[in-house]
Structures are given as structure tokens and as C-alpha cells.
Coordinates of C-alpha atoms and ligand atoms in Angstrom, one line a residue:
M59 CA 121.9 117.8 77.6
I60 CA 118.3 117.8 77.3
E61 CA 116.9 115.4 79.7
F62 CA 113.4 113.9 80.8
Q63 CA 113.9 112.3 83.9
D64 CA 111.2 112.0 86.6
R65 CA 109.0 112.8 84.0
V66 CA 106.2 110.9 82.9
A67 CA 104.5 111.2 78.9
V68 CA 101.9 110.0 77.2
V69 CA 102.3 109.9 73.1
T70 CA 98.9 109.1 71.4
G71 CA 99.6 106.7 68.2
G72 CA 102.6 105.9 69.1
G73 CA 102.8 102.5 67.6
R74 CA 103.3 103.5 64.5
G75 CA 105.1 105.9 62.0
L76 CA 105.7 109.5 64.4
G77 CA 104.4 108.7 67.1
R78 CA 106.8 105.4 67.7
A79 CA 109.5 107.4 66.5
H80 CA 108.8 110.4 69.6
A81 CA 108.1 107.5 71.8
L82 CA 111.4 106.2 71.3
L83 CA 113.4 109.6 72.0
L84 CA 111.8 110.3 74.7
A85 CA 112.0 106.9 76.4
S86 CA 115.9 106.9 75.4
R87 CA 115.7 110.8 77.4
G88 CA 114.6 109.4 80.5
A89 CA 110.8 109.9 80.5
A90 CA 108.3 106.6 81.5
V91 CA 106.7 107.0 78.4
V92 CA 102.7 105.6 78.0
V93 CA 102.7 104.4 74.4
N94 CA 99.2 104.7 73.3
D95 CA 98.2 103.1 70.3
L96 CA 94.6 101.8 69.2
G97 CA 96.4 99.7 66.4
G98 CA 94.1 99.8 64.0
A99 CA 93.8 100.7 59.7
T100 CA 94.8 104.0 58.7
D101 CA 91.1 104.2 58.1
G102 CA 90.5 104.0 61.8
T103 CA 89.2 100.6 60.9
A104 CA 90.1 97.6 63.1
A105 CA 92.0 97.5 66.5
S106 CA 95.1 95.4 67.5
K107 CA 97.3 95.6 70.2
G108 CA 100.8 94.6 68.2
P109 CA 102.2 98.2 67.4
A110 CA 102.1 99.5 71.0
D111 CA 103.6 96.4 72.8
E112 CA 105.6 96.4 70.1
V113 CA 107.3 99.7 70.9
V114 CA 106.9 99.1 74.4
D115 CA 109.5 96.2 73.8
E116 CA 111.5 98.5 72.0
I117 CA 111.8 100.8 74.8
G118 CA 112.2 98.0 77.3
S119 CA 115.0 96.3 75.2
A120 CA 116.9 99.6 75.2
G121 CA 116.5 100.1 78.8
G122 CA 114.3 102.5 78.8
V123 CA 110.5 102.6 81.1
A124 CA 106.7 101.9 79.5
V125 CA 103.7 100.6 79.4
A126 CA 100.9 100.3 76.5
D127 CA 97.8 101.9 76.2
Y128 CA 95.3 100.5 73.6
H129 CA 92.4 102.8 74.1
S130 CA 90.9 104.7 71.6
V131 CA 91.2 108.7 72.1
A132 CA 88.6 109.2 70.0
D133 CA 85.9 109.1 72.8
S134 CA 86.0 110.6 76.6
E135 CA 86.1 107.6 78.0
G136 CA 89.4 106.5 75.6
G137 CA 90.7 110.0 76.7
E138 CA 89.9 109.3 80.7
A139 CA 91.6 106.0 80.5
I140 CA 94.9 106.8 78.9
I141 CA 95.7 109.7 80.9
A142 CA 94.9 107.2 84.2
T143 CA 97.2 104.7 82.9
A144 CA 100.2 107.3 83.2
L145 CA 98.9 108.0 86.7
E146 CA 98.2 104.9 87.7
Q147 CA 101.3 103.5 86.3
F148 CA 103.4 106.0 87.2
G149 CA 101.9 108.8 89.6
R150 CA 102.3 111.8 87.7
I151 CA 101.3 113.2 83.9
D152 CA 103.7 116.0 82.4
I153 CA 104.0 115.4 78.8
V154 CA 100.7 115.0 76.4
V155 CA 101.6 114.3 72.3
N156 CA 98.9 114.0 70.9
N157 CA 99.9 112.2 68.0
A158 CA 96.8 109.9 66.8
G159 CA 95.5 110.0 63.6
I160 CA 93.7 108.9 60.2
L161 CA 92.4 109.6 57.1
R162 CA 89.6 109.5 54.8
D163 CA 90.3 111.2 51.8
R164 CA 87.5 112.6 49.6
T165 CA 86.8 115.2 48.0
F166 CA 84.2 118.3 49.6
S167 CA 81.7 116.9 47.1
N168 CA 81.8 113.4 47.9
L169 CA 82.3 113.7 51.2
E170 CA 80.4 111.4 53.4
W171 CA 79.7 112.2 57.1
P172 CA 80.6 109.3 58.8
D173 CA 84.5 110.3 56.8
L174 CA 83.9 113.7 58.8
D175 CA 82.8 112.5 62.0
A176 CA 85.6 109.7 62.1
V177 CA 88.2 111.8 61.3
L178 CA 86.8 115.0 63.3
D179 CA 86.8 112.3 65.9
V180 CA 90.2 110.8 66.4
H181 CA 92.4 114.2 65.6
L182 CA 90.0 117.4 67.4
R183 CA 87.9 116.1 69.6
G184 CA 90.9 112.5 71.0
A185 CA 93.1 115.6 71.8
F186 CA 90.3 117.2 73.8
F187 CA 89.5 114.4 75.4
V188 CA 93.4 113.0 75.9
T189 CA 94.5 116.2 76.8
R190 CA 91.9 117.7 79.6
P191 CA 92.1 115.4 82.2
A192 CA 96.3 115.8 81.9
F193 CA 95.6 119.3 81.5
L194 CA 93.7 119.0 85.3
H195 CA 96.7 117.4 86.7
M196 CA 99.6 119.6 84.7
K197 CA 97.4 123.0 86.3
E198 CA 97.7 121.0 89.9
Q199 CA 101.2 120.4 89.5
G200 CA 102.5 123.9 87.8
Y201 CA 104.2 122.0 85.1
G202 CA 103.1 120.6 81.7
R203 CA 103.8 120.3 78.1
I204 CA 101.3 119.5 75.5
V205 CA 102.1 119.1 71.7
V206 CA 99.2 118.8 68.8
T207 CA 100.0 117.2 65.8
S208 CA 98.8 119.7 62.6
S209 CA 99.7 119.5 59.5
N210 CA 100.3 121.5 56.4
A211 CA 97.0 120.1 54.7
G212 CA 95.2 122.3 57.1
I213 CA 97.6 125.5 57.6
L214 CA 97.4 125.4 53.9
G215 CA 94.9 123.1 52.4
N216 CA 95.2 119.9 50.5
F217 CA 92.9 118.9 47.6
G218 CA 90.7 116.3 48.9
Q219 CA 90.9 116.7 52.9
T220 CA 88.2 119.1 54.0
N221 CA 87.9 116.8 57.2
Y222 CA 91.3 116.1 58.1
A223 CA 92.2 119.8 57.5
A224 CA 89.8 121.4 59.2
A225 CA 90.5 119.0 61.9
K226 CA 94.3 119.8 61.7
M227 CA 93.6 123.5 62.3
G228 CA 91.0 123.3 65.1
L229 CA 93.8 121.7 66.7
V230 CA 95.5 124.9 66.5
G231 CA 92.9 126.9 67.4
L232 CA 93.0 124.0 70.4
M233 CA 96.7 124.8 71.3
N234 CA 96.0 128.8 71.0
V235 CA 93.5 128.9 73.9
L236 CA 95.9 126.4 75.6
K237 CA 98.4 128.4 75.5
L238 CA 97.0 131.2 77.4
E239 CA 95.0 129.1 80.0
G240 CA 98.1 127.0 80.8
A241 CA 100.4 130.0 80.8
K242 CA 100.3 130.7 84.4
Y243 CA 100.7 127.2 85.2
G244 CA 103.7 126.9 83.3
I245 CA 101.9 124.5 81.1
K246 CA 102.9 125.1 77.6
A247 CA 101.3 124.3 74.3
N248 CA 102.7 124.2 71.1
A249 CA 101.5 122.3 67.1
I250 CA 103.7 120.6 64.4
A251 CA 103.2 120.3 61.4
P252 CA 105.3 117.4 60.2
V253 CA 106.4 116.0 56.9
A254 CA 107.7 112.1 57.3
R255 CA 106.8 108.7 55.6
T256 CA 105.1 106.7 57.2
R257 CA 102.1 104.6 56.2
M258 CA 100.0 107.3 55.9
T259 CA 102.0 108.9 53.3
E260 CA 104.9 106.5 51.7
D261 CA 102.9 106.9 48.9
L262 CA 102.6 110.0 48.3
L263 CA 106.3 111.8 48.9
G264 CA 107.5 110.6 45.8
P265 CA 111.6 111.0 45.9
L266 CA 111.0 112.7 48.7
A267 CA 110.1 109.6 50.7
D268 CA 113.8 108.6 51.7
K269 CA 115.0 111.5 52.8
L270 CA 112.2 111.9 55.7
D271 CA 112.3 110.0 58.0
P272 CA 109.7 109.7 61.6
S273 CA 113.1 110.3 63.4
Q274 CA 114.0 113.3 61.9
V275 CA 110.6 114.7 63.4
A276 CA 111.0 113.2 67.2
P277 CA 113.5 116.1 67.9
V278 CA 111.1 118.5 67.7
V279 CA 108.8 117.0 69.3
A280 CA 111.4 116.3 71.9
Y281 CA 112.3 119.6 72.3
L282 CA 108.9 121.3 73.0
C283 CA 107.7 118.6 75.9
S284 CA 111.0 119.8 77.2
E285 CA 111.7 121.9 80.3
A286 CA 114.2 124.0 77.9
C287 CA 110.8 125.2 76.3
P288 CA 109.7 128.4 77.0
F289 CA 107.6 128.7 73.8
S290 CA 103.7 128.1 73.8
G291 CA 101.7 128.9 71.4
E292 CA 103.6 128.1 67.7
V293 CA 103.4 126.0 65.2
W294 CA 106.8 124.4 63.8
S295 CA 107.4 123.2 60.1
V296 CA 109.0 119.9 60.7
G297 CA 110.6 117.5 58.4
G298 CA 113.6 115.7 56.5
G299 CA 116.1 117.6 59.5
S300 CA 114.6 121.3 58.6
V301 CA 112.6 123.2 61.5
S302 CA 111.1 126.5 60.3
R303 CA 107.7 128.1 61.9
F304 CA 104.7 129.2 60.5
F305 CA 103.5 132.2 62.2
V306 CA 100.0 134.1 61.4
G307 CA 100.8 137.7 60.0
L308 CA 98.3 141.0 60.7
T309 CA 98.8 143.3 57.8
D310 CA 99.4 147.0 58.5
G311 CA 96.3 147.5 56.6
Y312 CA 94.2 150.7 55.3
F313 CA 92.6 152.7 58.1
K314 CA 89.8 155.1 57.5
H315 CA 88.6 157.0 60.6
P316 CA 85.1 156.8 61.2
D317 CA 85.1 159.8 62.9
K318 CA 87.1 162.1 60.8
A319 CA 86.6 160.3 57.2
G320 CA 83.1 158.7 57.5
P321 CA 82.4 155.8 57.7
L322 CA 83.6 152.7 55.9
T323 CA 82.5 151.8 52.4
V324 CA 82.4 148.7 50.0
E325 CA 84.0 151.0 47.6
D326 CA 86.6 152.0 50.4
V327 CA 87.6 148.5 50.7
A328 CA 87.4 148.0 46.3
D329 CA 89.8 150.7 46.4
N330 CA 92.3 149.7 49.4
I331 CA 93.1 146.5 48.3
T332 CA 96.7 146.9 47.6
A333 CA 97.4 148.2 50.7
I334 CA 94.9 146.0 52.8
R335 CA 96.8 142.9 51.4
D336 CA 100.4 144.6 51.4
E337 CA 102.6 142.4 53.7
E338 CA 105.4 145.7 54.5
G339 CA 105.3 146.3 58.5
Y340 CA 102.8 143.2 59.2
I341 CA 103.1 142.1 62.6
V342 CA 102.8 138.5 64.1
P343 CA 100.5 138.9 67.2
Y344 CA 100.5 137.0 69.9
S345 CA 97.0 138.0 71.0
I346 CA 93.9 139.1 70.3
Q347 CA 95.0 142.1 72.7
D348 CA 97.9 142.3 70.5
E349 CA 95.5 142.4 67.3
L350 CA 93.2 145.2 69.3
T351 CA 96.6 147.2 70.3
K352 CA 97.0 148.2 67.0
L353 CA 93.8 149.1 66.5
G354 CA 93.5 151.4 69.5
P355 CA 95.9 154.0 68.7
K356 CA 94.4 154.4 65.2
L357 CA 91.1 155.2 66.3
F358 CA 92.4 157.1 69.1
G359 CA 96.2 158.9 68.4
Ligands
NAI209 P1 100.8 106.5 61.7 O1 99.5 105.7 60.2 O2 101.8 105.7 60.8 O3 100.5 106.2 62.8 C1 99.3 107.1 63.5 C2 98.9 106.0 64.7 O4 97.9 106.9 65.3 C3 99.0 104.4 64.5 O5 99.6 103.9 65.1 C4 97.1 104.7 64.4 O6 96.8 103.1 64.9 C5 97.0 105.5 65.9 N1 95.4 105.6 65.7 C6 94.7 105.9 64.6 N2 93.3 105.8 65.4 C7 93.4 106.0 66.8 C8 92.8 106.5 67.8 N3 91.3 106.6 67.6 N4 93.4 106.1 69.2 C9 94.8 105.8 70.0 N5 95.4 105.5 68.4 C10 94.9 105.8 67.0 O7 100.6 107.8 60.5 P2 101.8 108.6 61.4 O8 102.5 109.5 59.7 O9 103.0 108.4 61.9 O10 100.6 109.8 61.8 C11 101.1 110.5 63.2 C12 100.5 111.9 62.9 O11 101.0 113.1 61.7 C13 98.5 112.0 62.7 O12 98.1 113.3 63.2 C14 98.8 112.4 60.9 O13 97.5 113.1 60.9 C15 100.0 113.3 61.2 N6 100.6 114.5 60.1 C16 101.5 113.4 59.6 C17 102.2 113.6 58.2 C18 103.2 112.7 57.8 O14 103.9 113.4 57.0 N7 103.5 111.0 57.9 C19 102.1 115.2 58.0 C20 101.3 115.8 59.0 C21 100.7 115.3 59.7

């Protein structure tokens, strides 16, 4: 049984959709939860205390422990305040689920800069602002779990979502470095790429929508936030009962020894496209060292 007794969690955007499901599940397993939610519209405008309050009430009625926080994640003061709420109310911070999100979809040609700023501010910069103050405490206590919410729109691309896709892949970059900087302090950082029916997606999912309840994503977040999780630096695709792993593979590729065969030419690249792109024998590097370790023997072996 995976439980969270004596653990304190912050779930950003916890008032609705996926964040609500994460908060309810973590609380039902014993975590004290800060349900953060600005309570705005899908495009990030407006604000309301209702969504966070409702989830806190729901958790309380079920016998769990939670407090509401209404700050925006999109500036550093908000991020500090959210983590301060956890520390003041519950005395520690063990888990951060960066989930708050908005949409400002436009084709690249029509993208207006305020729509770029708003999306980067909430998804990407917001994760920095909330996670950093928590990370400092996690380092001191020698334990922490961080989850960022990426998206297949970033990992694979989605028409009309350059701002959102860039923010979502930016989160993978943030997570990749946190996995390294947090490793010796017992801090693990992972990403999910969820698919779920929420107000953000209900018009887009067609016949799949009925099968994609957010409660089908929350167990994966809870696992990644648990002591039982030994992984760090992974990106998991989650939805409708399915859990898989996205990974970055490095093909064996083409190699021309610069000392023995002369410098690489443009024609070498053009003539060896098949080898460069061949997926046979790829590796899944964990770090830059893994990538370079592959090159070393070719140069010196
Ligand atoms: P949602 O709109 O139901 O929930 C997002 C919540 O974030 C809202 O309650 C909103 O008030 C809150 N929020 C927005 N800006 C905020 C801010 N500045 N500070 C604090 N809270 C803020 O949408 P959903 O689908 O639950 O999205 C959750 C996360 O999952 C988002 O990051 C989204 O991009 C991501 N995601 C969702 C997918 C899906 O299929 N639903 C697919 C891929 C990613």
C-alpha cells in the first residue's frame, strides 16, 4: 500500500481537472495537501477562490487534510507564497506537482506576444517559481518528489500550439536538470504527459472523451510522488488506464574517424543518411556522460 502519512504536497492548479484528481488521491492516501488554484478561465484571465475551496471541502469531507491557496504560479512572489503556505500550515514540503496550466492557441503566423508570455509564464516559469523554494527545503531535509506536467503537444507537436508546446518541452528540460541536481539529496523529478477529459480538452477528444477521466492519471502522479518511486528523469504518457514511457533515443549513427579517414564533409552526411537515422541499436542516454561515453570508444578505441 502506497501512503503519504506525514508528507506535505503542493498541487498547483489543484482546483479543477487533473490537479483536482491528484489532490484528492494524495489526500486520500494521507498527505496534507495545499490545493493551489488561481481559479481563472482557460485562457488565464480572471480569478476566483471557488475551485480551490471546493476541493479543500471535498478533501475535508472525506476525512483528509488540505488548505487552499489562491496565488498565481506565474510570478516569483506567488511561487514563494504557495510554498510558504505549505510550511506555515504543515511545517514541511515533500511533494510538488506542477500542474497549473492555461491555453492561448494560435498558429505560429498569428501568435501575439502576450499569448506567448502568458503561456510561458504559467507553465514554464511557474514551475520554476514554485519548485525552487520547495527544492531548497527538500535539499535540507534530504527528500523530495517533483512532478512536472508536460504534454504530447510538446513532445510530438500539435498544430496551433507553438507557445504551449515550447513551454511543455521546457518543463522536460527543467526536470532533466533537477534529476541531476536533486540526486544526492534524495530528490526525484519526473514528468507526465497526460491525456484526460477536462475543460481544456473536452471539445477535442471526440469519442475517447468518456474514457479519459482525470482519475485515471492521478495514480501515476501519486506513484511518482511516493517513496516507492526509484526513478528520476522519466517522462510517462498517461491516460484512460494506459501508462507508458516516452524516451529520447540516440541512434548508433554514422562515424568517420577524423584522424584516420579525414574530416566529416557535407557529402558524408548526405551519403550516410540511412545509418544516421537507423533505429537499430539505439541507446537511451540518462545523461550527457552517457552520450559522450558512446563517442569516446569510437575516437580512442
Ligand atoms: P484545467 O483547466 O481543468 O485545470 C487547470 C487549472 O490550473 C485550473 O483550475 C486553473 O484555474 C489553474 N491555473 C491556471 N493558471 C494558474 C495560475 N497562474 N496559478 C495557479 N493556478 C492556475 O486543465 P487540465 O486539463 O486539468 O490541465 C492540467 C495540466 O495538465 C495543465 O498543465 C495542462 O496543460 C496539462 N495537460 C492536460 C492535458 C489534458 O488532456 N487535459 C493534456 C496535456 C497536458
